[in-house]
Coordinates of C-alpha atoms in Angstrom, one line a residue:
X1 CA -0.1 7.0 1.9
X2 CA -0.7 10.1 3.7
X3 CA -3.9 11.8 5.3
X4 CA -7.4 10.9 4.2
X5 CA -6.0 8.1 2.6
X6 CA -7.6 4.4 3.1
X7 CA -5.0 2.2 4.9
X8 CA -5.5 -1.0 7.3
X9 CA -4.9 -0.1 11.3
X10 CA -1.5 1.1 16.7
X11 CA -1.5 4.1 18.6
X12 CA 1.4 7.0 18.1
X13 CA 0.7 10.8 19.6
X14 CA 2.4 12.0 16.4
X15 CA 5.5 9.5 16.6
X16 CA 5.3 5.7 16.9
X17 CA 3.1 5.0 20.0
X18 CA 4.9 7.2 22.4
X19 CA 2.3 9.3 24.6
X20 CA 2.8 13.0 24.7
X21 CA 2.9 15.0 27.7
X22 CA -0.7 14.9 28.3
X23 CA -2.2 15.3 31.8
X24 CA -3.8 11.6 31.7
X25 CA -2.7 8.2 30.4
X26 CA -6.4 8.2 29.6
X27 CA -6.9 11.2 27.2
X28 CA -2.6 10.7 25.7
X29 CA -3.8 7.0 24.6
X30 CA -7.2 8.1 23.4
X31 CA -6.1 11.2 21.1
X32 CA -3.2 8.5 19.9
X33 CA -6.1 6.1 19.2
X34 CA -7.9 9.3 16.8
X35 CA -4.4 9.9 15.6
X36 CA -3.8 6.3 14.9
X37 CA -2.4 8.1 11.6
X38 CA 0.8 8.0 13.8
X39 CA 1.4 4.6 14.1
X40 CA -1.1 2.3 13.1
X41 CA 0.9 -0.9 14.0
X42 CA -2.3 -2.6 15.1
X43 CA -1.8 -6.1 13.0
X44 CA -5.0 -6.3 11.1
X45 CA -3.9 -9.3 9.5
X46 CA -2.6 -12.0 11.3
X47 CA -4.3 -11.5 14.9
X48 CA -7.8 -11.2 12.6
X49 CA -8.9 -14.7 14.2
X50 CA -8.4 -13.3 18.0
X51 CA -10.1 -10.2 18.7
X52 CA -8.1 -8.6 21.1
X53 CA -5.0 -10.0 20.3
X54 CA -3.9 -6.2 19.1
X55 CA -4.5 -5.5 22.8
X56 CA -2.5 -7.8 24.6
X57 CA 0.4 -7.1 22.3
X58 CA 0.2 -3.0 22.6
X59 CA 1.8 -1.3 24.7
X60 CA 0.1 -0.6 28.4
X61 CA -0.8 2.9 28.7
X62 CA 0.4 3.3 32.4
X63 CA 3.9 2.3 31.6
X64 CA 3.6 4.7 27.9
X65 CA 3.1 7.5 30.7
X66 CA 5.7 6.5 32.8
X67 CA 7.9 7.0 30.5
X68 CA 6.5 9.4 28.9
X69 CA 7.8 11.6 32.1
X70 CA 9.4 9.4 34.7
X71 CA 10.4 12.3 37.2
X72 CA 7.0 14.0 37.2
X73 CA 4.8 10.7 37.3
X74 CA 4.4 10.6 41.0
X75 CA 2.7 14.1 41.1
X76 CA 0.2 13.4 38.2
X77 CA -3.4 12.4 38.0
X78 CA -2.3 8.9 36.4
X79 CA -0.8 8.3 39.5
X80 CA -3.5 8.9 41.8
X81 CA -5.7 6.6 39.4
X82 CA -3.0 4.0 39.8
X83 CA -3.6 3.9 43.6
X84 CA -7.1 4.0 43.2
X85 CA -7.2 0.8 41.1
X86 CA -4.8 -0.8 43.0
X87 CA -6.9 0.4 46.3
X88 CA -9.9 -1.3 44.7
X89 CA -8.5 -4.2 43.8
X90 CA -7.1 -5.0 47.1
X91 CA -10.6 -4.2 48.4
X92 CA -12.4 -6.7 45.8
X93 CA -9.5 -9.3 46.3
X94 CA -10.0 -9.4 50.1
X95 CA -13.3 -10.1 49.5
X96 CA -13.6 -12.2 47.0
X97 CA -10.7 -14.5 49.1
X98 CA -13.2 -14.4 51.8
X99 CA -16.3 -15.6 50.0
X100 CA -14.2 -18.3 47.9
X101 CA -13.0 -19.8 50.6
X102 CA -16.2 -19.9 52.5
X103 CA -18.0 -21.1 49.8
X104 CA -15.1 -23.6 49.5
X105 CA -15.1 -25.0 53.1
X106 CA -19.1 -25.1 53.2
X107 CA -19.2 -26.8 49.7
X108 CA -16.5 -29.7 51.0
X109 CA -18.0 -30.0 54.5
X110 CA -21.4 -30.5 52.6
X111 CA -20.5 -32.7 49.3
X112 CA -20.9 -35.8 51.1
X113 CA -24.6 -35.2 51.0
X114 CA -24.7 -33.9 48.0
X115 CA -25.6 -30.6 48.9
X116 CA -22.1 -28.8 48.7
X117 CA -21.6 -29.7 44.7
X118 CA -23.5 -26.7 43.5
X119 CA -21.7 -24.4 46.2
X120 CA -18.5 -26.2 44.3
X121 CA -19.7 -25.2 40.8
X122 CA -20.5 -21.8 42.3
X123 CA -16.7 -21.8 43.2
X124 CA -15.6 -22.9 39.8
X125 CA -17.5 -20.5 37.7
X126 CA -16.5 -17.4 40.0
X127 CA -13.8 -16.4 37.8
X128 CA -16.9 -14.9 35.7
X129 CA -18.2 -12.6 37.4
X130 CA -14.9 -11.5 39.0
X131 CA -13.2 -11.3 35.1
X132 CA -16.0 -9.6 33.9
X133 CA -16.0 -7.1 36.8
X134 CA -11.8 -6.8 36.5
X135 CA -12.4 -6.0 32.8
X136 CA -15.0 -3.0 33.6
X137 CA -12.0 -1.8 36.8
X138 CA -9.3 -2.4 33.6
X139 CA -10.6 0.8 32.0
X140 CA -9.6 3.3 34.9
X141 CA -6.0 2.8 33.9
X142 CA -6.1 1.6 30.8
X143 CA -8.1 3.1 27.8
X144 CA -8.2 0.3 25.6
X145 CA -11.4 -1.8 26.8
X146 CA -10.4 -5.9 26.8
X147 CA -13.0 -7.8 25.2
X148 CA -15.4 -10.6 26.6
X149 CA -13.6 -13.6 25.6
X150 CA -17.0 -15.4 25.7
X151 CA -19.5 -16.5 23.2
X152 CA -22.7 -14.6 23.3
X153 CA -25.1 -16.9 23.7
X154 CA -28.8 -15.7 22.8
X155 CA -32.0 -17.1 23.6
X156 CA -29.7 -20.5 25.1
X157 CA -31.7 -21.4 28.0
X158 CA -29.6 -21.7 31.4
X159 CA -28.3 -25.5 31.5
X160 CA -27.1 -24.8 28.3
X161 CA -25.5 -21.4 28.5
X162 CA -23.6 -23.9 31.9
X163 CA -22.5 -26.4 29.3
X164 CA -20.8 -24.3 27.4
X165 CA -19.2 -21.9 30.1
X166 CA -17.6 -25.1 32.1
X167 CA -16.0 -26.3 28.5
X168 CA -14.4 -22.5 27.3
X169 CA -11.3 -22.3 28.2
X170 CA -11.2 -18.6 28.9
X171 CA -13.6 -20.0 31.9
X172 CA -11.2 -21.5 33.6
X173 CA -8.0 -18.7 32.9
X174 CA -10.8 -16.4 34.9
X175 CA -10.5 -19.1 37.7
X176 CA -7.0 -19.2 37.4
X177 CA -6.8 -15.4 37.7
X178 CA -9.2 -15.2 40.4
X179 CA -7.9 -17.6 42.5
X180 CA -3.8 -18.0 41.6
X181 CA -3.4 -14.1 40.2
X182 CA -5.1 -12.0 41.7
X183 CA -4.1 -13.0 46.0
X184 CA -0.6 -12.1 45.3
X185 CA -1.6 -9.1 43.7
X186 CA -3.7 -7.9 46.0
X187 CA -1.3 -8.2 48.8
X188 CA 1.5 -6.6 46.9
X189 CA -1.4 -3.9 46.4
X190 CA -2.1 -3.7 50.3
X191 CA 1.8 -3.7 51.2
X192 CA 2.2 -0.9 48.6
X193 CA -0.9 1.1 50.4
X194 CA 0.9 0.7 53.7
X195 CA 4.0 2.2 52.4
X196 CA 2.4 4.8 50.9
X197 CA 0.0 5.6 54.4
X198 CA 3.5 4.9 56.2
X199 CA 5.4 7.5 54.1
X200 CA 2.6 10.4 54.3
X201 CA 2.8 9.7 58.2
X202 CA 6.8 10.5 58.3
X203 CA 5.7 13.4 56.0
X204 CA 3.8 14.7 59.2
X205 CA 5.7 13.8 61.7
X206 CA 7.2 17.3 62.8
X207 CA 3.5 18.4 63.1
X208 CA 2.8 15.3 65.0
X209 CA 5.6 15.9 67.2
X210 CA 4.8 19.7 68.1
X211 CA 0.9 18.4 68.8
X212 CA 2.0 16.0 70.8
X213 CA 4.1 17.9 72.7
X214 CA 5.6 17.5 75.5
X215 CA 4.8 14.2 75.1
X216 CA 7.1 11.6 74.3
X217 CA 7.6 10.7 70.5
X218 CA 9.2 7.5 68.8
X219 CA 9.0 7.1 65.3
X220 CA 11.6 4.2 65.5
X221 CA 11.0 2.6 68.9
X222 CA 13.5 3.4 71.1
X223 CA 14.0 6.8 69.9
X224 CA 12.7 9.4 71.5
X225 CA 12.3 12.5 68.9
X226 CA 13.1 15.4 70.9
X227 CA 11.1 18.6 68.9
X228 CA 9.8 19.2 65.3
X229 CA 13.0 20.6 64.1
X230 CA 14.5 16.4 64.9
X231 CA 11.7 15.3 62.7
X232 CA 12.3 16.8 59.7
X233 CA 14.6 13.7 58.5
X234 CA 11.8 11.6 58.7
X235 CA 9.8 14.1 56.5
X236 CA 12.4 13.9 53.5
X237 CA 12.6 9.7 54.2
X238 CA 8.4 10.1 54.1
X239 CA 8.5 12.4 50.8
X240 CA 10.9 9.9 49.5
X241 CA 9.1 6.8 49.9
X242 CA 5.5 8.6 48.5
X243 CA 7.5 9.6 45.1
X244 CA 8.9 5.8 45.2
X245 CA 5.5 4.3 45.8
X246 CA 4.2 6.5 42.5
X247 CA 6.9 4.4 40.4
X248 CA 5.7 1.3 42.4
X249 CA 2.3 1.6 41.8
X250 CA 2.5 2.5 38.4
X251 CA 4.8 -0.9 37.9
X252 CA 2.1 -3.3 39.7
X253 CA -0.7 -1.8 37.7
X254 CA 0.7 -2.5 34.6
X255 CA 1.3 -5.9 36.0
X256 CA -2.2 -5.8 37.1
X257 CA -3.2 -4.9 33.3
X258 CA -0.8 -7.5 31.7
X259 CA -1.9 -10.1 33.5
X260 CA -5.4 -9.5 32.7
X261 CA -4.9 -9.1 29.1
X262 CA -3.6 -12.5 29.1
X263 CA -5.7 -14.5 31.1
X264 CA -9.2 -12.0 30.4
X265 CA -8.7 -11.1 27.1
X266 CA -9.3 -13.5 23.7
X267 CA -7.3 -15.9 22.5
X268 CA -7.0 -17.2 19.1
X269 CA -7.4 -20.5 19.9
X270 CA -10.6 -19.5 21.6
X271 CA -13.4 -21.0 19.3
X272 CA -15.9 -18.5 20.0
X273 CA -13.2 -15.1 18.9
X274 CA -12.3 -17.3 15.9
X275 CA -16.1 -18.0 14.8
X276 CA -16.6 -14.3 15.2
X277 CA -13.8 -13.1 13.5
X278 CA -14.3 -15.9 10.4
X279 CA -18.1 -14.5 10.2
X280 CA -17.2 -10.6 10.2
X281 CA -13.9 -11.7 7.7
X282 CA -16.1 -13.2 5.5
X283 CA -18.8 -10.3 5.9
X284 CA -16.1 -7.7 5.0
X285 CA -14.4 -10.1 1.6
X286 CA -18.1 -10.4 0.2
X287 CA -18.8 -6.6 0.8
X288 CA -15.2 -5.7 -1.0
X289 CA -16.1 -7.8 -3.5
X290 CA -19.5 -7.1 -4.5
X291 CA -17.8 -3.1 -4.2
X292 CA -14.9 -4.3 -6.7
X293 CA -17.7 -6.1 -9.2
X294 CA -19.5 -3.0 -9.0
X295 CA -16.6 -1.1 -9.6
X296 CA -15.6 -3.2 -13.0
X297 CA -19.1 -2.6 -14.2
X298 CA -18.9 1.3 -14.2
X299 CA -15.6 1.2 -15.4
X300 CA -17.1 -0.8 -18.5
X301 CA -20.3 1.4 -18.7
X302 CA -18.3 4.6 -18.6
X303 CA -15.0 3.9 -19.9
X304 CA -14.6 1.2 -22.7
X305 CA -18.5 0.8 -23.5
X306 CA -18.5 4.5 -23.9
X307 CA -15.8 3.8 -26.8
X308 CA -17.1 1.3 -28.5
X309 CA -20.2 3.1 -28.6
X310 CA -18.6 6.1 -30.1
X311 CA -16.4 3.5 -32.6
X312 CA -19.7 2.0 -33.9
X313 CA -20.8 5.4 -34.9
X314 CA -18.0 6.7 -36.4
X315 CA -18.0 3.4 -38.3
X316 CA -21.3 4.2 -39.7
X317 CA -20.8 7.5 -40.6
X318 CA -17.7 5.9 -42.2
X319 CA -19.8 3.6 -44.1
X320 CA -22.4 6.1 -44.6
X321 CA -20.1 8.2 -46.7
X322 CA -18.8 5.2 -48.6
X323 CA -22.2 4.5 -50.0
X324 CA -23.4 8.4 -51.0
X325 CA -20.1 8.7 -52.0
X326 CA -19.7 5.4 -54.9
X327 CA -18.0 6.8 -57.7
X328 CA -18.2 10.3 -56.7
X329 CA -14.7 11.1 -56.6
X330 CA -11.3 12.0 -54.3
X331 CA -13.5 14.2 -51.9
X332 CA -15.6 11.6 -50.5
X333 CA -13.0 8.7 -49.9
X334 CA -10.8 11.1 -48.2
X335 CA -13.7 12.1 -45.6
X336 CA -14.5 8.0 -45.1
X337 CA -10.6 7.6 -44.7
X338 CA -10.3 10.5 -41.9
X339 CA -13.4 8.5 -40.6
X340 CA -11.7 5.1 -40.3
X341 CA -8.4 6.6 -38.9
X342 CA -10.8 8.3 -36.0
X343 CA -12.4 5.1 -35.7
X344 CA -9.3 2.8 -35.2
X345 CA -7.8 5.4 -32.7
X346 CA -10.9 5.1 -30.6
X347 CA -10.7 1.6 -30.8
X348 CA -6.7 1.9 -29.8
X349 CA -8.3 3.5 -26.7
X350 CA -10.9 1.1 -26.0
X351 CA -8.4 -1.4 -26.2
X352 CA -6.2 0.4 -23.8
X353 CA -8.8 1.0 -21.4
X354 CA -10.0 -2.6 -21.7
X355 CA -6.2 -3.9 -20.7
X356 CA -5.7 -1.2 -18.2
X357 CA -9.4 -3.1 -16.5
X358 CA -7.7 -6.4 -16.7
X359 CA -4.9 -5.0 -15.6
X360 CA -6.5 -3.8 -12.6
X361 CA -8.2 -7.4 -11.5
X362 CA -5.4 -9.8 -12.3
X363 CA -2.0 -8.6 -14.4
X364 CA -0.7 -11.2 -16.8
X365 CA 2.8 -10.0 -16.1
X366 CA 2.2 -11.2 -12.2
X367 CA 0.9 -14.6 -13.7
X368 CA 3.8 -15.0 -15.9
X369 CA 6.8 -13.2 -14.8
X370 CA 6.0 -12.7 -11.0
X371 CA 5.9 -10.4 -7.9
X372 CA 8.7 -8.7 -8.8
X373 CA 8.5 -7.9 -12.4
X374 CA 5.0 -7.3 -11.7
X375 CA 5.8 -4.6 -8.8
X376 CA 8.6 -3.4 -11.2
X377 CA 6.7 -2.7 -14.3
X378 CA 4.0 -0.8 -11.8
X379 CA 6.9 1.2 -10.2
X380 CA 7.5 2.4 -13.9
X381 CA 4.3 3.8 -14.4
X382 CA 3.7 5.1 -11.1
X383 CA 3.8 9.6 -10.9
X384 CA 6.3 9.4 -8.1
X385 CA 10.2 8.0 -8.3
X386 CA 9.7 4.4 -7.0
X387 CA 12.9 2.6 -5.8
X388 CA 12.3 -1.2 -5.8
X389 CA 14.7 -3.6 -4.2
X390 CA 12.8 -7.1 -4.2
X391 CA 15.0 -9.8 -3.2
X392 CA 13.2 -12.9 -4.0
X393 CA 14.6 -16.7 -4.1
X394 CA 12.0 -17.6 -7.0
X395 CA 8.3 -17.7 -7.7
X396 CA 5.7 -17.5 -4.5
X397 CA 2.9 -19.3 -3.9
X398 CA -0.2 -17.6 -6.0
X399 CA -2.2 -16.1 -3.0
X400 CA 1.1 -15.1 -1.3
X401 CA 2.1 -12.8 -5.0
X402 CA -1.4 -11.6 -5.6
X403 CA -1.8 -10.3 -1.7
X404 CA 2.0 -8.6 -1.9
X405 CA 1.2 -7.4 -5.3
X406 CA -2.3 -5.6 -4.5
X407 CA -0.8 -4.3 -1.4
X408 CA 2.2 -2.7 -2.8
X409 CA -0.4 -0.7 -5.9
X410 CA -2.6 0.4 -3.1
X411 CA 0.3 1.6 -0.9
X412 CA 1.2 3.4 -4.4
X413 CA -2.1 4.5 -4.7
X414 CA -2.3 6.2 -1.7
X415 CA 1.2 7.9 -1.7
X416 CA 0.7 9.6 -5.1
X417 CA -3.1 10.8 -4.2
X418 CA -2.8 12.0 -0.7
X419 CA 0.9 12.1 1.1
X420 CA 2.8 14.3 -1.6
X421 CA 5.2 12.5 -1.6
X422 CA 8.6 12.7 -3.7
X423 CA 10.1 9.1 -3.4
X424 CA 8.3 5.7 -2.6
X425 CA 10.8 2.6 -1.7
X426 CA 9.4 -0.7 -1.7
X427 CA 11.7 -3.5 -0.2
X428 CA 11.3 -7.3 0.0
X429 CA 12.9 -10.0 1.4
X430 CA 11.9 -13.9 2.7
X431 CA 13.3 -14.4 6.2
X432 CA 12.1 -17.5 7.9
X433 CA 9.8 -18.9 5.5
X434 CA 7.8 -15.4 5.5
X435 CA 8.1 -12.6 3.1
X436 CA 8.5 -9.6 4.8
X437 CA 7.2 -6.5 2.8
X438 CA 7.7 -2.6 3.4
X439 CA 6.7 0.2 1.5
X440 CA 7.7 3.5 2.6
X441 CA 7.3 7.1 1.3
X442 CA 8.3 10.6 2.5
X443 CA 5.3 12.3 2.6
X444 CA 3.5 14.2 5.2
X445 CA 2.1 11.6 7.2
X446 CA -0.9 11.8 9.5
X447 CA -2.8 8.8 7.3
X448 CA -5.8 7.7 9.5
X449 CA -6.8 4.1 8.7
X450 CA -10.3 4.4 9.7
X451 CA -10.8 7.1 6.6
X452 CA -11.6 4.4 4.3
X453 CA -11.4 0.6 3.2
X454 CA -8.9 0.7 0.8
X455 CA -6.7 -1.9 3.0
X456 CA -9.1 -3.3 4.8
X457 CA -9.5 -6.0 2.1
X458 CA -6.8 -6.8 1.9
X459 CA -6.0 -7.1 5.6
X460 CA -8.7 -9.9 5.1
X461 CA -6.8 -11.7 3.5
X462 CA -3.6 -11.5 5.0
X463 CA -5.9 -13.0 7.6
X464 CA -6.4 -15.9 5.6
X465 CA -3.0 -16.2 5.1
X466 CA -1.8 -16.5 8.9
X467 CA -0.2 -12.8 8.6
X468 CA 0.5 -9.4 9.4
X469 CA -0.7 -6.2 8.0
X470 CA 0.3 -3.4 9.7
X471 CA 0.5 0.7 8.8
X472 CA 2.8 3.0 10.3
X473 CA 2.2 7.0 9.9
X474 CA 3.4 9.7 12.0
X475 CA 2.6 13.3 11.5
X476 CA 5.0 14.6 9.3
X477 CA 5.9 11.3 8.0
X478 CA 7.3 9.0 6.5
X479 CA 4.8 6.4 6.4
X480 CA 5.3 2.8 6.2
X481 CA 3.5 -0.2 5.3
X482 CA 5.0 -3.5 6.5
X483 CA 3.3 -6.8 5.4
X484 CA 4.6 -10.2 6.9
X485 CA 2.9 -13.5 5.4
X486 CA 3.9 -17.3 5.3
X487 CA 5.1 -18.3 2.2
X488 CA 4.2 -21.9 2.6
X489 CA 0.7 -21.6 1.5

């Protein structure tokens, strides 16, 4: 479980999702997403049927920034390209209220001919054209793109690519964000860009003032400011209120991108994410398995075939000596003996490898015994100290063992091949009707889950099991691997 090793999937700059001091929200959440090795708590299991769901669930970049540093935030580009999407979206949102609600009023003033219902139907499918546009304005604060939650639709012609628009539900959360989201959001946007034009006035003001000069100056009414030196309050209220509105405006845009994860994004009750993810599921288990029957077949061919090939001729040249030999004395029988002894031990090791292959695709002691003997008895052979501590109220349900048990050999796996790692723990426990899995070891870290498919498999099906892979791996370690499935079946 370290670096180069094949794992399953969140984000970490080197710790658990936290952005470093980079100079952009941007390029901190991208080199986390190429270092996912630090925290790869993206579930690929139980959100499989919901593309997205990952998304909505992360953390928002803007806010990882924020806090990332809170005191210089204000004086950062991620700042400025918070005000420019919330700029922009007040812009779109004043316009797209105008044109809703003139296609609104002409649709009603018209529907009693008949001519205002497709103006109405215009109205109702706005939200797709504003969500898809929202989506593309997501990713200038936000570096994780959020996916279409419709269903491609090829070579549909157009009364039947309508049909199926007005009956997705992710139609009518666009609506709903369009016309119930997005107003107050958009005046909370233009009230912010007031304060901020307000404040960088006040910062001015003593230049304003000696300009002006002699003219009279109020900036409160009824208070005359007598010279620039009079001003210079104001100035410190207006540098105030422009570091302020930074924190403000980094706040409503993640607002902004929350609420547009929810109601833009996927959904796993959406039909058309979970038909997706159920054909590209099912795409990935029948590659891993025609990789795993090609796998047994060269272990056979090189391994245990190999073996038996060599046992048959030792076997004959066994034989061979037996028959020159009849009757010929001591000399010959002892050369056929050392024969058969060779031959049995290479049948002991064609046996061994044989059992080691079975081993491999289904043990007998998981079958018989269960997940924990089963983990145990691998924890004994494993290179590397293995502390076990499996708390179980009985036998699982078969899938629910066979998934645990194959996750906890590859987490093995991968901790004594690439972390260098001196001690592995494995811990389980069922909370809640779920057994709640972690393996940990101390290597060094840095494992990048998009090296390899050794998890991925498996984070299939977890899928198919309603639950939760998920791979945790900061530079320098530890690394953890926490599975959470339903144990009712």
């Amino acid at each position: 479980m370290g670096t180069g090793r094949a794992t399953a999937e969140d984000t970490g700059a080197g710790a658990t999702g936290a952005v470093g001091p980079s100079s952009s929200f941007l390029s901190s959440a991208e080199a986390a997403s190429s270092a996912s090795s630090a925290s790869s708590a993206s579930s690929v299991g139980e959100a499989a049927g919901a593309a997205g769901a990952a998304d909505r669930s992360s953390e928002v970049a803007v806010l990882a920034a924020l806090r990332a540093r809170p005191l210089r935030f204000p004086f950062t580009r991620d700042s400025l390209r918070c005000w420019a999407y919330l700029v922009g979206g007040a812009v779109l949102g004043l316009v797209t209220a105008v044109l809703l609600l003139a296609l609104t009023a002409l649709g009603l003033g018209l529907s009693v001919v008949g001519v205002g219902l497709p103006l109405l139907l215009t109205v109702a499918l706005s939200g797709l054209p504003v969500g898809a546009l929202e989506r593309r304005r997501l990713r200038l604060v936000e570096p994780a793109p959020v996916p279409d939650p419709h269903r491609a639709l090829p070579g549909a012609g157009r009364p039947a690519r309508l049909r199926t628009r007005l009956r997705e539900r992710a139609t009518w959360r666009e609506l709903a964000h369009t016309l119930l989201v997005a107003p107050p959001l958009t005046a909370a946007g233009l009230g912010l860009t007031a304060l901020l034009l307000f404040s960088a006035a006040l910062v001015v003001s003593p230049v304003v003032v000696q300009v002006l000069a002699p003219e009279t100056v109020m900036l409160i009414p009824g208070h005359a400011v007598p010279g620039p030196l009079h001003a210079l309050p104001f100035t410190a209220l207006g540098l105030a209120g422009l570091y302020l509105g930074g924190h403000a405006g980094a706040l409503l845009t993640a607002a902004h991108v929350r609420l547009a994860r929810l109601l833009l994004g996927p959904r796993a009750e959406d039909p058309g994410g979970q038909v997706l993810e159920l054909t590209r599921s099912r795409a990935r288990l029948a590659d891993a398995f025609e990789a795993e029957r090609r796998r047994i077949e060269r272990d056979l061919h090189d391994g245990a075939q190999q073996q038996l090939v060599a046992l048959t001729m030792t076997l004959g040249l066994a034989a061979h000596e037996l028959r020159e030999g009849a009757g010929a004395g001591g000399a010959t029988e002892a050369g056929a003996l050392a024969l058969v002894d060779r031959a049995r031990g290479e049948a002991r090791q064609a046996l061994e490898q044989l059992r080691g292959l079975v081993r491999g695709i289904h043990p007998q002691v998981l079958t018989d015994h269960g997940l924990a003997a089963a983990v145990a008895e691998v924890a004994l052979r494993h290179p590397v100290p293995v502390e076990v501590d499996l708390d179980l109220p009985g036998r699982l349900p078969g899938p629910v063992e066979t998934t645990a048990y194959f996750t906890v050999t590859e987490a093995l796996t991968n901790a004594a091949k690439h972390s260098g790692a001196t001690a592995v723990t494995v811990h389980g426990r069922v909370a809640d009707g779920r057994l709640v899995l972690q393996v940990t070891d101390d290597g060094c870290g840095g494992a990048d889950p998009a090296a390899g498919a050794g998890l991925q498999g498996l984070a299939d099906r977890v899928a198919i099991l309603r639950g939760r892979l998920m791979v945790t791996s900061p530079t320098g370690g530890p690394t953890r691997l926490r599975l959470e499935v339903p144990c009712s079946g």
